[in-house]
Tab-separated table of C-alpha atoms in Angstrom:
chain	number	residue	atom	x	y	z
F	1	UNK	CA	105.467	112.924	-126.868
F	2	UNK	CA	106.591	109.961	-124.852
F	3	UNK	CA	105.212	109.752	-121.348
F	4	UNK	CA	105.165	107.392	-118.436
F	5	UNK	CA	102.359	107.880	-115.976
F	6	UNK	CA	101.020	106.402	-112.769
F	7	UNK	CA	97.400	105.701	-111.947
F	8	UNK	CA	97.397	106.580	-108.235
F	9	UNK	CA	99.324	109.321	-106.479
F	10	UNK	CA	99.000	107.732	-102.996
F	11	UNK	CA	98.519	104.156	-101.848
F	12	UNK	CA	97.863	103.356	-98.192
F	13	UNK	CA	98.234	99.799	-96.919
F	14	UNK	CA	98.482	97.962	-93.639
F	15	UNK	CA	101.726	96.348	-92.599
F	16	UNK	CA	101.802	92.765	-93.844
F	17	UNK	CA	99.472	93.405	-96.769
F	18	UNK	CA	100.545	93.035	-100.366
F	19	UNK	CA	100.920	96.295	-102.311
F	20	UNK	CA	100.379	96.815	-106.005
F	21	UNK	CA	101.575	99.965	-107.720
F	22	UNK	CA	100.542	100.493	-111.326
F	23	UNK	CA	102.050	102.403	-114.198
F	24	UNK	CA	101.032	103.097	-117.788
F	25	UNK	CA	103.504	103.897	-120.516
F	26	UNK	CA	102.882	105.280	-123.963
F	27	UNK	CA	105.992	104.426	-125.987
F	28	UNK	CA	105.406	100.982	-127.438
F	29	UNK	CA	109.002	100.953	-128.672
F	30	UNK	CA	110.437	100.995	-125.135
F	31	UNK	CA	112.209	97.761	-124.344
F	32	UNK	CA	113.433	98.262	-120.798
F	33	UNK	CA	111.501	99.236	-117.690
F	34	UNK	CA	112.641	99.941	-114.164
F	35	UNK	CA	111.033	100.539	-110.801
F	36	UNK	CA	112.732	102.934	-108.403
F	37	UNK	CA	112.093	103.649	-104.737
F	38	UNK	CA	112.771	107.128	-103.405
F	39	UNK	CA	112.819	107.906	-99.708
F	40	UNK	CA	112.657	111.438	-98.405
F	41	UNK	CA	115.920	113.294	-98.908
F	42	UNK	CA	117.478	110.531	-100.968
F	43	UNK	CA	117.987	109.789	-104.618
F	44	UNK	CA	115.991	107.095	-106.426
F	45	UNK	CA	117.085	103.564	-105.612
F	46	UNK	CA	116.842	100.739	-108.121
F	47	UNK	CA	114.352	98.035	-107.110
F	48	UNK	CA	113.801	95.780	-110.083
F	49	UNK	CA	113.820	95.903	-113.853
F	50	UNK	CA	112.308	94.000	-116.740
F	51	UNK	CA	112.939	93.821	-120.454
F	52	UNK	CA	110.201	93.761	-123.027
F	53	UNK	CA	110.829	90.120	-123.937
F	54	UNK	CA	109.575	89.133	-120.485
F	55	UNK	CA	106.201	89.544	-118.796
F	56	UNK	CA	107.182	88.816	-115.214
F	57	UNK	CA	110.250	89.083	-113.063
F	58	UNK	CA	110.631	88.358	-109.394
F	59	UNK	CA	113.004	89.684	-106.790
F	60	UNK	CA	113.070	89.531	-103.052
F	61	UNK	CA	109.488	90.375	-101.983
F	62	UNK	CA	108.960	92.287	-105.233
F	63	UNK	CA	107.520	91.243	-108.565
F	64	UNK	CA	107.240	93.315	-111.725
F	65	UNK	CA	104.618	92.487	-114.320
F	66	UNK	CA	104.676	93.836	-117.845
F	67	UNK	CA	101.664	93.790	-120.149
F	68	UNK	CA	102.792	95.049	-123.523
F	69	UNK	CA	99.345	94.664	-125.054
F	70	UNK	CA	97.924	97.444	-122.894
F	71	UNK	CA	101.272	99.110	-122.134
F	72	UNK	CA	100.963	98.542	-118.412
F	73	UNK	CA	103.573	97.896	-115.751
F	74	UNK	CA	102.983	96.961	-112.141
F	75	UNK	CA	105.087	96.505	-109.029
F	76	UNK	CA	103.910	94.045	-106.418
F	77	UNK	CA	105.389	94.155	-102.934
F	78	UNK	CA	104.673	91.167	-100.730
F	79	UNK	CA	104.213	91.496	-96.984
F	80	UNK	CA	104.645	95.266	-97.061
F	81	UNK	CA	106.744	96.662	-94.225
F	82	UNK	CA	106.980	100.153	-92.726
F	83	UNK	CA	110.393	100.468	-94.375
F	84	UNK	CA	108.688	100.205	-97.741
F	85	UNK	CA	107.076	103.608	-97.215
F	86	UNK	CA	108.440	105.822	-99.989
F	87	UNK	CA	107.618	107.218	-103.408
F	88	UNK	CA	107.827	104.668	-106.196
F	89	UNK	CA	108.591	105.608	-109.787
F	90	UNK	CA	108.370	103.559	-112.900
F	91	UNK	CA	110.698	104.499	-115.701
F	92	UNK	CA	111.242	103.411	-119.262
F	93	UNK	CA	114.539	103.521	-121.051
F	94	UNK	CA	115.254	104.160	-124.695
F	95	UNK	CA	118.638	105.106	-126.143
F	96	UNK	CA	120.109	105.148	-122.609
F	97	UNK	CA	117.646	107.859	-121.577
F	98	UNK	CA	115.336	107.247	-118.633
F	99	UNK	CA	111.832	108.719	-118.725
F	100	UNK	CA	110.243	108.735	-115.293
F	101	UNK	CA	106.616	108.824	-114.307
F	102	UNK	CA	105.203	111.158	-111.665
F	103	UNK	CA	105.427	108.701	-108.769
F	104	UNK	CA	103.153	106.950	-106.295
F	105	UNK	CA	103.529	107.492	-102.579
F	106	UNK	CA	103.204	104.272	-100.590
F	107	UNK	CA	102.148	104.710	-96.971
F	108	UNK	CA	102.424	101.683	-94.705
F	109	UNK	CA	100.636	101.822	-91.387
F	110	UNK	CA	101.291	99.415	-88.512
C	11	UNK	CA	132.082	101.043	-101.970
C	12	UNK	CA	131.101	104.700	-101.818
C	13	UNK	CA	128.057	105.723	-103.769
C	14	UNK	CA	127.542	108.805	-105.887
C	15	UNK	CA	128.573	111.863	-103.882
C	16	UNK	CA	126.983	115.269	-104.369
C	17	UNK	CA	127.579	118.597	-102.735
C	18	UNK	CA	126.225	120.761	-101.390
C	19	UNK	CA	123.137	118.967	-100.127
C	20	UNK	CA	121.192	122.188	-99.774
C	21	UNK	CA	121.576	125.623	-101.309
C	22	UNK	CA	119.512	128.756	-100.909
C	23	UNK	CA	120.239	131.687	-103.190
C	24	UNK	CA	118.533	134.825	-104.397
C	25	UNK	CA	117.354	135.005	-107.973
C	26	UNK	CA	119.885	136.226	-110.512
C	27	UNK	CA	122.745	134.771	-108.463
C	28	UNK	CA	124.975	131.975	-109.804
C	29	UNK	CA	125.099	128.512	-108.271
C	30	UNK	CA	127.150	125.375	-108.877
C	31	UNK	CA	126.649	121.743	-107.967
C	32	UNK	CA	129.328	119.078	-107.774
C	33	UNK	CA	129.106	115.349	-108.395
C	34	UNK	CA	131.601	112.547	-107.855
C	35	UNK	CA	130.365	109.350	-109.523
C	36	UNK	CA	131.062	105.799	-108.447
C	37	UNK	CA	134.623	104.828	-109.298
C	38	UNK	CA	134.862	103.253	-112.724
C	39	UNK	CA	131.498	104.530	-113.947
C	40	UNK	CA	132.081	106.215	-117.261
C	41	UNK	CA	128.517	107.432	-117.809
C	42	UNK	CA	127.295	110.362	-115.750
C	43	UNK	CA	123.862	111.985	-115.741
C	44	UNK	CA	122.417	115.174	-114.323
C	45	UNK	CA	118.688	115.240	-113.611
C	46	UNK	CA	116.321	117.858	-112.264
C	47	UNK	CA	113.465	116.764	-110.043
C	48	UNK	CA	110.599	119.106	-109.286
C	49	UNK	CA	108.447	118.526	-106.233
C	50	UNK	CA	106.143	115.556	-106.704
C	51	UNK	CA	107.589	114.724	-110.104
C	52	UNK	CA	109.987	112.172	-111.463
C	53	UNK	CA	113.538	113.195	-112.392
C	54	UNK	CA	114.059	114.725	-115.831
C	55	UNK	CA	117.321	114.319	-117.688
C	56	UNK	CA	119.381	117.460	-118.243
C	57	UNK	CA	122.595	116.045	-119.654
C	58	UNK	CA	124.424	112.746	-120.116
C	59	UNK	CA	128.175	112.282	-120.333
C	60	UNK	CA	130.113	109.380	-121.729
C	61	UNK	CA	133.527	109.918	-120.167
C	62	UNK	CA	134.232	113.622	-120.770
C	63	UNK	CA	131.918	113.973	-123.782
C	64	UNK	CA	128.400	115.361	-123.424
C	65	UNK	CA	126.459	112.986	-125.680
C	66	UNK	CA	122.950	114.203	-124.844
C	67	UNK	CA	122.352	117.777	-123.705
C	68	UNK	CA	119.126	118.326	-125.609
C	69	UNK	CA	117.165	119.061	-122.410
C	70	UNK	CA	119.717	121.436	-120.901
C	71	UNK	CA	118.581	125.096	-120.962
C	72	UNK	CA	121.771	126.368	-122.475
C	73	UNK	CA	121.051	130.044	-121.981
C	74	UNK	CA	121.643	129.724	-118.248
C	75	UNK	CA	122.805	126.174	-117.545
C	76	UNK	CA	126.243	124.743	-118.206
C	77	UNK	CA	128.002	121.557	-117.220
C	78	UNK	CA	131.446	120.105	-117.476
C	79	UNK	CA	133.261	116.864	-116.828
C	80	UNK	CA	136.802	117.787	-117.715
C	81	UNK	CA	138.684	114.617	-116.778
C	82	UNK	CA	135.827	112.194	-117.261
C	83	UNK	CA	135.295	111.728	-113.522
C	84	UNK	CA	133.846	114.570	-111.411
C	85	UNK	CA	131.265	116.867	-112.892
C	86	UNK	CA	129.866	120.291	-112.113
C	87	UNK	CA	126.522	121.769	-113.108
C	88	UNK	CA	126.165	125.545	-113.073
C	89	UNK	CA	123.232	127.905	-113.300
C	90	UNK	CA	123.816	131.563	-114.039
C	91	UNK	CA	121.686	133.493	-113.389
C	92	UNK	CA	119.264	131.469	-111.316
C	93	UNK	CA	115.520	132.018	-111.655
C	94	UNK	CA	112.715	131.234	-109.232
C	95	UNK	CA	111.623	128.326	-111.416
C	96	UNK	CA	114.998	126.653	-110.988
C	97	UNK	CA	114.073	125.627	-107.451
C	98	UNK	CA	114.257	121.832	-107.508
C	99	UNK	CA	116.416	118.888	-106.511
C	100	UNK	CA	119.363	118.315	-108.824
C	101	UNK	CA	120.341	114.676	-109.000
C	102	UNK	CA	123.507	113.131	-110.321
C	103	UNK	CA	123.636	109.498	-111.400
C	104	UNK	CA	126.329	107.249	-112.801
C	105	UNK	CA	126.419	103.967	-114.665
C	106	UNK	CA	128.998	101.386	-115.611
C	107	UNK	CA	128.688	101.023	-119.376
C	108	UNK	CA	128.120	97.256	-119.673
C	109	UNK	CA	125.111	97.423	-117.376
C	110	UNK	CA	121.834	99.321	-117.480
C	111	UNK	CA	121.476	100.289	-113.823
C	112	UNK	CA	121.930	103.932	-112.901
C	113	UNK	CA	123.019	104.773	-109.370
C	114	UNK	CA	121.741	108.049	-108.005
C	115	UNK	CA	123.293	110.440	-105.534
C	116	UNK	CA	121.278	112.090	-102.740
C	117	UNK	CA	120.775	115.260	-104.740
C	118	UNK	CA	121.187	118.967	-104.080
C	119	UNK	CA	118.043	120.796	-103.054
C	120	UNK	CA	118.129	124.292	-104.562
C	121	UNK	CA	115.837	127.029	-103.348
C	122	UNK	CA	115.809	130.282	-105.287
C	123	UNK	CA	114.197	133.212	-103.452
């Protein structure tokens, strides 16, 4: 079946470093991908999205890269801050249905 | 603007008891979703509404779960009877049809003992 997975369950970085969170997806027909941030006790919060006709999209301190050849998605966070500590999920959407991956916990130490 | 509102935030019940969750979506959002999120996992869709119509309930365990959105605004999700494996966070999300972004509520953490 369709699945969206993450390579690393936990990523620890120092404050100020750049963070890279990776995600693999299996449905080559997916055309829309989203990164969500989830803090403890809260619902997922939209960070950035990208459509399959693009390979890179930038936001404020965040960049999403899409490699359709190897079905790989990554989230880059520049100058990581303690407030970035959370669980990050990638998700793919088809027919208005989101399929989430397991999540990567980002730990930012001062 | 208020976000998606859910209540209660926490619920502890004994197995075989009924439980209900309530969701008030963002005003004007015609699409409403219920998700279940197990510990350490991503949310999984249970049901999607377009206005008052359930257009995707293929993942809803219909023997014990039910949902309604009678006036196309608020929604309730019910479990009867609850089982130990139902312990999870139940998330509600809403979306304004012309856009793709779903907005999530804080969720209801259910513990079945």
